[in-house]
Short mmCIF file of C-alpha atoms in Angstrom, two decimals:
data_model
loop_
_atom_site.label_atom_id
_atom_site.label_comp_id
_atom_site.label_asym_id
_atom_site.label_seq_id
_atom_site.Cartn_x
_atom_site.Cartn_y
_atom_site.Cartn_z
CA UNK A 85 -3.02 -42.29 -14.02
CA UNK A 86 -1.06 -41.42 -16.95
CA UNK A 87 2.48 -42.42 -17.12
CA UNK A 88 5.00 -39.55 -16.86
CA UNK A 89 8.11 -40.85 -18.89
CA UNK A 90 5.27 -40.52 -21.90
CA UNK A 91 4.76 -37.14 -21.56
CA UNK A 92 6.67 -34.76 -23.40
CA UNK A 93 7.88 -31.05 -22.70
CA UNK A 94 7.30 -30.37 -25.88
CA UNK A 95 3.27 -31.40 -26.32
CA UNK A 96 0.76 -29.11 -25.50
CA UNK A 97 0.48 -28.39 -22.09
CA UNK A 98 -3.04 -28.67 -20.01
CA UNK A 99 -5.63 -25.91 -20.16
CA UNK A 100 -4.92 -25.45 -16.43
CA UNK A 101 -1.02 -24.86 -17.00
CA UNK A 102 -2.40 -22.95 -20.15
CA UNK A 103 -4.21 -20.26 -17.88
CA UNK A 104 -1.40 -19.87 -15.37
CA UNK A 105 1.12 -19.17 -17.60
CA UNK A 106 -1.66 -16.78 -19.85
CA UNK A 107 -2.07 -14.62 -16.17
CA UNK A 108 1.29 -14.14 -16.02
CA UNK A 109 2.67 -13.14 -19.15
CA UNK A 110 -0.38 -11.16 -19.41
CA UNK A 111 0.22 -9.25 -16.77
CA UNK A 112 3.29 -8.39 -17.45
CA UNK A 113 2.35 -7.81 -21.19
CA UNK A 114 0.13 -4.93 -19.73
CA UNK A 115 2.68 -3.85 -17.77
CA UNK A 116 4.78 -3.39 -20.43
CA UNK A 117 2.61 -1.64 -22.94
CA UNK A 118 1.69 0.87 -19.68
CA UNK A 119 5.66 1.88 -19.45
CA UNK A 120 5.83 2.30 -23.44
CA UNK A 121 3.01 4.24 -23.49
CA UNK A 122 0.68 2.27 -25.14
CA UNK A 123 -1.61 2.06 -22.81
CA UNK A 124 -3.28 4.11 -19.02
CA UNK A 125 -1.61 7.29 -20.37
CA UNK A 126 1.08 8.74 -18.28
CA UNK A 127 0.24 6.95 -14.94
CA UNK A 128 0.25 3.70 -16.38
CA UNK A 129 4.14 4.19 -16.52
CA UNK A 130 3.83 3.31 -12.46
CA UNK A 131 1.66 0.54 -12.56
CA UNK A 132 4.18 -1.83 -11.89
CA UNK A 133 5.66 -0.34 -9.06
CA UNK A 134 2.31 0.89 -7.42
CA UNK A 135 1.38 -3.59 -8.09
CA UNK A 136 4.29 -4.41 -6.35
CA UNK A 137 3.68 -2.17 -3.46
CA UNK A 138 -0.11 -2.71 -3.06
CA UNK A 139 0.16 -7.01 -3.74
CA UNK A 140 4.02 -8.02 -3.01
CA UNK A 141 4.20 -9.69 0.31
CA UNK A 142 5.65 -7.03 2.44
CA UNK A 143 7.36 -7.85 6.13
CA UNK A 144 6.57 -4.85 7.91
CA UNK A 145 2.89 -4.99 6.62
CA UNK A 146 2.78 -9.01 7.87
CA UNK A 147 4.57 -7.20 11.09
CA UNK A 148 1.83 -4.68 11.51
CA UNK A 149 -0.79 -7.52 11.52
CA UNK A 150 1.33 -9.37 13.89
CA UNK A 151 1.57 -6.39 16.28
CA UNK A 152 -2.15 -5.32 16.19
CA UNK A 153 -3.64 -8.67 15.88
CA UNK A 154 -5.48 -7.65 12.72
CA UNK A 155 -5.76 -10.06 9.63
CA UNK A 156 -7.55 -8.14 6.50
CA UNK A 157 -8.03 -10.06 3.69
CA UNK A 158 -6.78 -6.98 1.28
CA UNK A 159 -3.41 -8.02 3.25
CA UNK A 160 -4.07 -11.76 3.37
CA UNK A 161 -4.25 -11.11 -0.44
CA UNK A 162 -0.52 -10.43 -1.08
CA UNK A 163 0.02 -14.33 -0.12
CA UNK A 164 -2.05 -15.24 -3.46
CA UNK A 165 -1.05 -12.16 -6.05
CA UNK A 166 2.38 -11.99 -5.50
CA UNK A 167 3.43 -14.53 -7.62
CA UNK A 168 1.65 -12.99 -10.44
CA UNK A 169 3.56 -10.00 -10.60
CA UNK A 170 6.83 -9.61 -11.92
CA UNK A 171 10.06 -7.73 -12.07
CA UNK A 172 10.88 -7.21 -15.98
CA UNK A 173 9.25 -9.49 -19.13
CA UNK A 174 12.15 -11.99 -18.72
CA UNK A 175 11.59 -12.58 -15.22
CA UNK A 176 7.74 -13.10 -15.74
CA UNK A 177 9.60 -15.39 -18.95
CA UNK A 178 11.58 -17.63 -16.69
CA UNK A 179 8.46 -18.36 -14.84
CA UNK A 180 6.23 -18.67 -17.46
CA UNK A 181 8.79 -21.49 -19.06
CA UNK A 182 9.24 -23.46 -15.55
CA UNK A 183 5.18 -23.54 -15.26
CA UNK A 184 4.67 -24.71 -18.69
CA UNK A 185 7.51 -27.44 -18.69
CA UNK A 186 7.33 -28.79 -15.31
CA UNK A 187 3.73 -28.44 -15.45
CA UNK A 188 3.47 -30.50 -18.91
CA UNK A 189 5.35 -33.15 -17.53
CA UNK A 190 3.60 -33.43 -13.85
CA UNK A 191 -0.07 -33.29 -15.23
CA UNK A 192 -0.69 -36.70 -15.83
CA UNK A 193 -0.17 -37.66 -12.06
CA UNK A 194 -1.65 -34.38 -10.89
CA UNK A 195 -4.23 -33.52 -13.34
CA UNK A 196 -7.02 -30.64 -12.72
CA UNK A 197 -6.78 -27.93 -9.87
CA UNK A 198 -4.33 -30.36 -8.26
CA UNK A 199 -1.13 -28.32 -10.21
CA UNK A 200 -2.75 -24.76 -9.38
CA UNK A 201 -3.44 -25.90 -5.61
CA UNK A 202 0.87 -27.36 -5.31
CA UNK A 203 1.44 -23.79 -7.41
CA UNK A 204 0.07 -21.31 -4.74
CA UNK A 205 0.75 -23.65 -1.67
CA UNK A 206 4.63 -23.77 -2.49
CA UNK A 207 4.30 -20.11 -3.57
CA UNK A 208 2.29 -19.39 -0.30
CA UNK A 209 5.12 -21.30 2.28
CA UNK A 210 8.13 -19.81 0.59
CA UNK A 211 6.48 -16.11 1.58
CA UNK A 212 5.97 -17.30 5.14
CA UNK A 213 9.60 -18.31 5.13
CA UNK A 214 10.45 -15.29 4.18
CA UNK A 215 9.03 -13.19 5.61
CA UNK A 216 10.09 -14.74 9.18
CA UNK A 217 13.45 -15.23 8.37
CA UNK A 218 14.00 -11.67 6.88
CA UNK A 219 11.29 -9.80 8.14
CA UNK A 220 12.79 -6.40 7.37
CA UNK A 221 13.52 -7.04 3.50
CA UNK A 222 11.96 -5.43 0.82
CA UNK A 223 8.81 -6.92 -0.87
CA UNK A 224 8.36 -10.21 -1.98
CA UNK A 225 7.19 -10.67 -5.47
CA UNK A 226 7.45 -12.90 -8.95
CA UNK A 227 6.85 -16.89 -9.08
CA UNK A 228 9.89 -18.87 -8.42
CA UNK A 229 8.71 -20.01 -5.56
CA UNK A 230 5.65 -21.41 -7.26
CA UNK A 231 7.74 -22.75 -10.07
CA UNK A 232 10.17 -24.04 -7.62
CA UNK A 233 7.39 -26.03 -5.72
CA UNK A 234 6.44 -27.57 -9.80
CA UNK A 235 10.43 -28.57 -9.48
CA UNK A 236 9.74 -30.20 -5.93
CA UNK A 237 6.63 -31.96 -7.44
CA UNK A 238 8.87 -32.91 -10.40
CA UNK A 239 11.36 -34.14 -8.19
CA UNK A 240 9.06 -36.21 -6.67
CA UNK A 241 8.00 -38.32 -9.45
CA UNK A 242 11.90 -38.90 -10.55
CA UNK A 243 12.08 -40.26 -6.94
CA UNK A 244 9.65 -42.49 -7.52
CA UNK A 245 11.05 -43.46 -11.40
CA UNK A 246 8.07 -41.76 -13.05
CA UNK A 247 10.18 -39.51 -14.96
CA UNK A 248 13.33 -40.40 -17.92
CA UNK A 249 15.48 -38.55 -15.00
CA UNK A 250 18.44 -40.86 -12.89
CA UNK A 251 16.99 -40.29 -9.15
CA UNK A 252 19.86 -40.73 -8.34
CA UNK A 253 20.57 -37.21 -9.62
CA UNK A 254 16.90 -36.02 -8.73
CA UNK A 255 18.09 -32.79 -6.32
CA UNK A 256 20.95 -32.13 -8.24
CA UNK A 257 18.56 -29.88 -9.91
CA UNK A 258 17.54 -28.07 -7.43
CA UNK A 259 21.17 -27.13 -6.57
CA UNK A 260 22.10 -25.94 -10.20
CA UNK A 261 18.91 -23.57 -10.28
CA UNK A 262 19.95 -22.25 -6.94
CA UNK A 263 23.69 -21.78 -8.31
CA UNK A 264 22.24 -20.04 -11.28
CA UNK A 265 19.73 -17.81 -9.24
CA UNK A 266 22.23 -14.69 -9.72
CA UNK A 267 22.21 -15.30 -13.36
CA UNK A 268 18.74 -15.00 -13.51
CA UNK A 269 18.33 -12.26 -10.90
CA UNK A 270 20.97 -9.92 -13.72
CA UNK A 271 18.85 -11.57 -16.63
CA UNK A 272 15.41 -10.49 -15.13
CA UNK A 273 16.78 -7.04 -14.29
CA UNK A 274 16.56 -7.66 -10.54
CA UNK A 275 20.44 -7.17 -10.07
CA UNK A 276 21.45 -9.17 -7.22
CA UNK A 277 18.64 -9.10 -5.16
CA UNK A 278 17.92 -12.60 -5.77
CA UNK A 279 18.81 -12.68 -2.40
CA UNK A 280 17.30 -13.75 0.04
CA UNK A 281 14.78 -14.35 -2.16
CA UNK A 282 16.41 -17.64 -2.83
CA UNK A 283 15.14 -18.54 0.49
CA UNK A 284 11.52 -18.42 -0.58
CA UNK A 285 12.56 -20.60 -3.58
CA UNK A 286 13.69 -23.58 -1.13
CA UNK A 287 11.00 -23.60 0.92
CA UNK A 288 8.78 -23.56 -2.40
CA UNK A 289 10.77 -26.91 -3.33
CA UNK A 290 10.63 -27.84 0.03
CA UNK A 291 6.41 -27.48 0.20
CA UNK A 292 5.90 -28.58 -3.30
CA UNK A 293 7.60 -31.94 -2.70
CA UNK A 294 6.15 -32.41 0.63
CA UNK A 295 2.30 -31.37 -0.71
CA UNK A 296 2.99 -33.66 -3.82
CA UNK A 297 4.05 -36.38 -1.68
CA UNK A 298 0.67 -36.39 0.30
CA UNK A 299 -1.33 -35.52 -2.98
CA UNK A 300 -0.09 -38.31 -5.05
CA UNK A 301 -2.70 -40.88 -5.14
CA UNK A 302 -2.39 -43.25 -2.18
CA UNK A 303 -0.21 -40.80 -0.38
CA UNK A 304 -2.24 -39.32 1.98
CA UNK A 305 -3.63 -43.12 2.77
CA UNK A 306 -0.18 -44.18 3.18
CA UNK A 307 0.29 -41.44 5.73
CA UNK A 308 -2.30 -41.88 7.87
CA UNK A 309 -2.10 -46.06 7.86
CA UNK A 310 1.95 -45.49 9.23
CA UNK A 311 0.21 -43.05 11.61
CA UNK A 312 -2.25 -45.46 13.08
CA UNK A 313 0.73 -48.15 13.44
CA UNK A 314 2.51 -45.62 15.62
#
C-alpha cells in the first residue's frame, strides 16, 4: 500500500478515476452540443430532460414498486445512472473535479474497482435516503453523493493520519461543503433546489466512510475478530 501524504492532487490521476470522470463530462458534453444544435437535430434539444426523467431516481416510481411489489431492473437502473447525469456543464464540473481530486489522493489505499465500487455504493445509499425521507420530491440526479462518499473515504484516511490534513479538523470539511451547497446549487444552475438534496450528500459521506472503513485492508478482519469477542 502506497502512502497517501505522497500522493499529489496534482499528478495524474488513475485510469479508473480517468474513466469516471471521462463518463461524466461526456455526457454532459453531448448534452450540450444536443441543446446548441450541434448534434440529434431538433429533439436532441430534450435529451437532457427526457435523461433525467427516464434515469433520475424518482420517489413516486420507487413508491409504485413499493405498492405493487414489482422490482424491474429498467427501474432498479435509476440507482446506478443517476449520478451520471447532470443539471448544467458546471454541475457535471464540480463533480468531475471532486472525483478526480479525492480520487487521486485515495487511490493508493484503494486502488482498482475498489474507488468505482465506494463511488456507486455512497451514490446508491444517499438515493435510498432520499427517497425515504422525501419521498414526494422531484427526481434525484447528478453525483455529489458519489463525490461526497470519495470525501467520506478521504476523511477516513486523515482519521487515520494518511493524509497532510490535521484530523483533528477531518469533518470540518464536510460541514463547509454542506454550507456552500447553495452556492453551488446557483453555480450549477439548479437554483436552490440543493435541497433536500443535501440529504443524499450526507448519507453519501456517511456510506463512503463507513464502506471505506470495512474496505481498508485489515478492516473487514478487524470487524469480524471484535465480533467474535462479543
Amino acid at each position: 500500500m502506497h502512502d497517501p501524504r505522497n500522493q499529489s492532487p496534482f499528478n495524474a490521476p488513475p485510469p479508473v478515476v480517468v474513466a469516471l470522470a471521462a463518463l461524466i463530462i461526456g455526457l454532459e458534453v453531448m448534452f450540450q452540443a444536443a441543446e446548441a444544435g450541434f448534434v440529434g437535430g431538433r429533439q436532441a434539444v430534450g435529451w437532457r430532460l427526457n435523461a433525467i426523467r427516464d434515469w433520475a431516481v424518482d420517489g413516486s416510481v420507487v413508491a409504485w414498486m413499493i405498492e405493487t411489489g414489482q422490482a424491474p431492473l429498467r427501474q432498479l437502473a435509476r440507482f446506478v445512472t443517476y449520478p451520471l447525469i447532470h443539471g448544467s456543464f458546471v454541475h457535471a464540473a464540480f463533480v468531475v473535479v471532486f472525483v478526480l481530486a479525492l480520487g487521486n489522493v485515495c487511490a493508493p489505499v484503494f486502488p482498482s474497482w475498489r474507488l468505482p465500487i465506494l463511488f456507486w455504493a455512497s451514490a446508491v445509499a444517499g438515493a435510498l435516503v432520499y427517497v425515504m425521507l422525501f419521498p414526494s420530491s422531484g427526481p434525484l440526479f447528478g453525483g455529489y453523493p458519489g463525490a461526497y462518499g470519495l470525501i467520506g473515504v478521504f476523511t477516513l484516511l486523515t482519521r487515520k493520519g494518511l493524509t497532510r490534513v490535521d484530523p483533528d479538523r477531518a469533518f470540518l470539511l464536510i460541514g463547509f461543503l454542506l454550507a456552500i451547497q447553495p452556492i453551488f446549487g446557483l453555480a450549477g444552475g439548479l437554483g436552490f433546489a440543493w435541497f433536500p438534496d443535501w440529504i443524499a450528500d450526507i448519507a453519501g459521506f456517511a456510506a463512503g466512510y463507513g464502506l471505506a472503513q470495512l474496505m481498508f485492508p485489515g478492516g473487514l478482519q478487524g470487524l469480524i475478530g471484535r465480533m467474535r469477542q462479543r
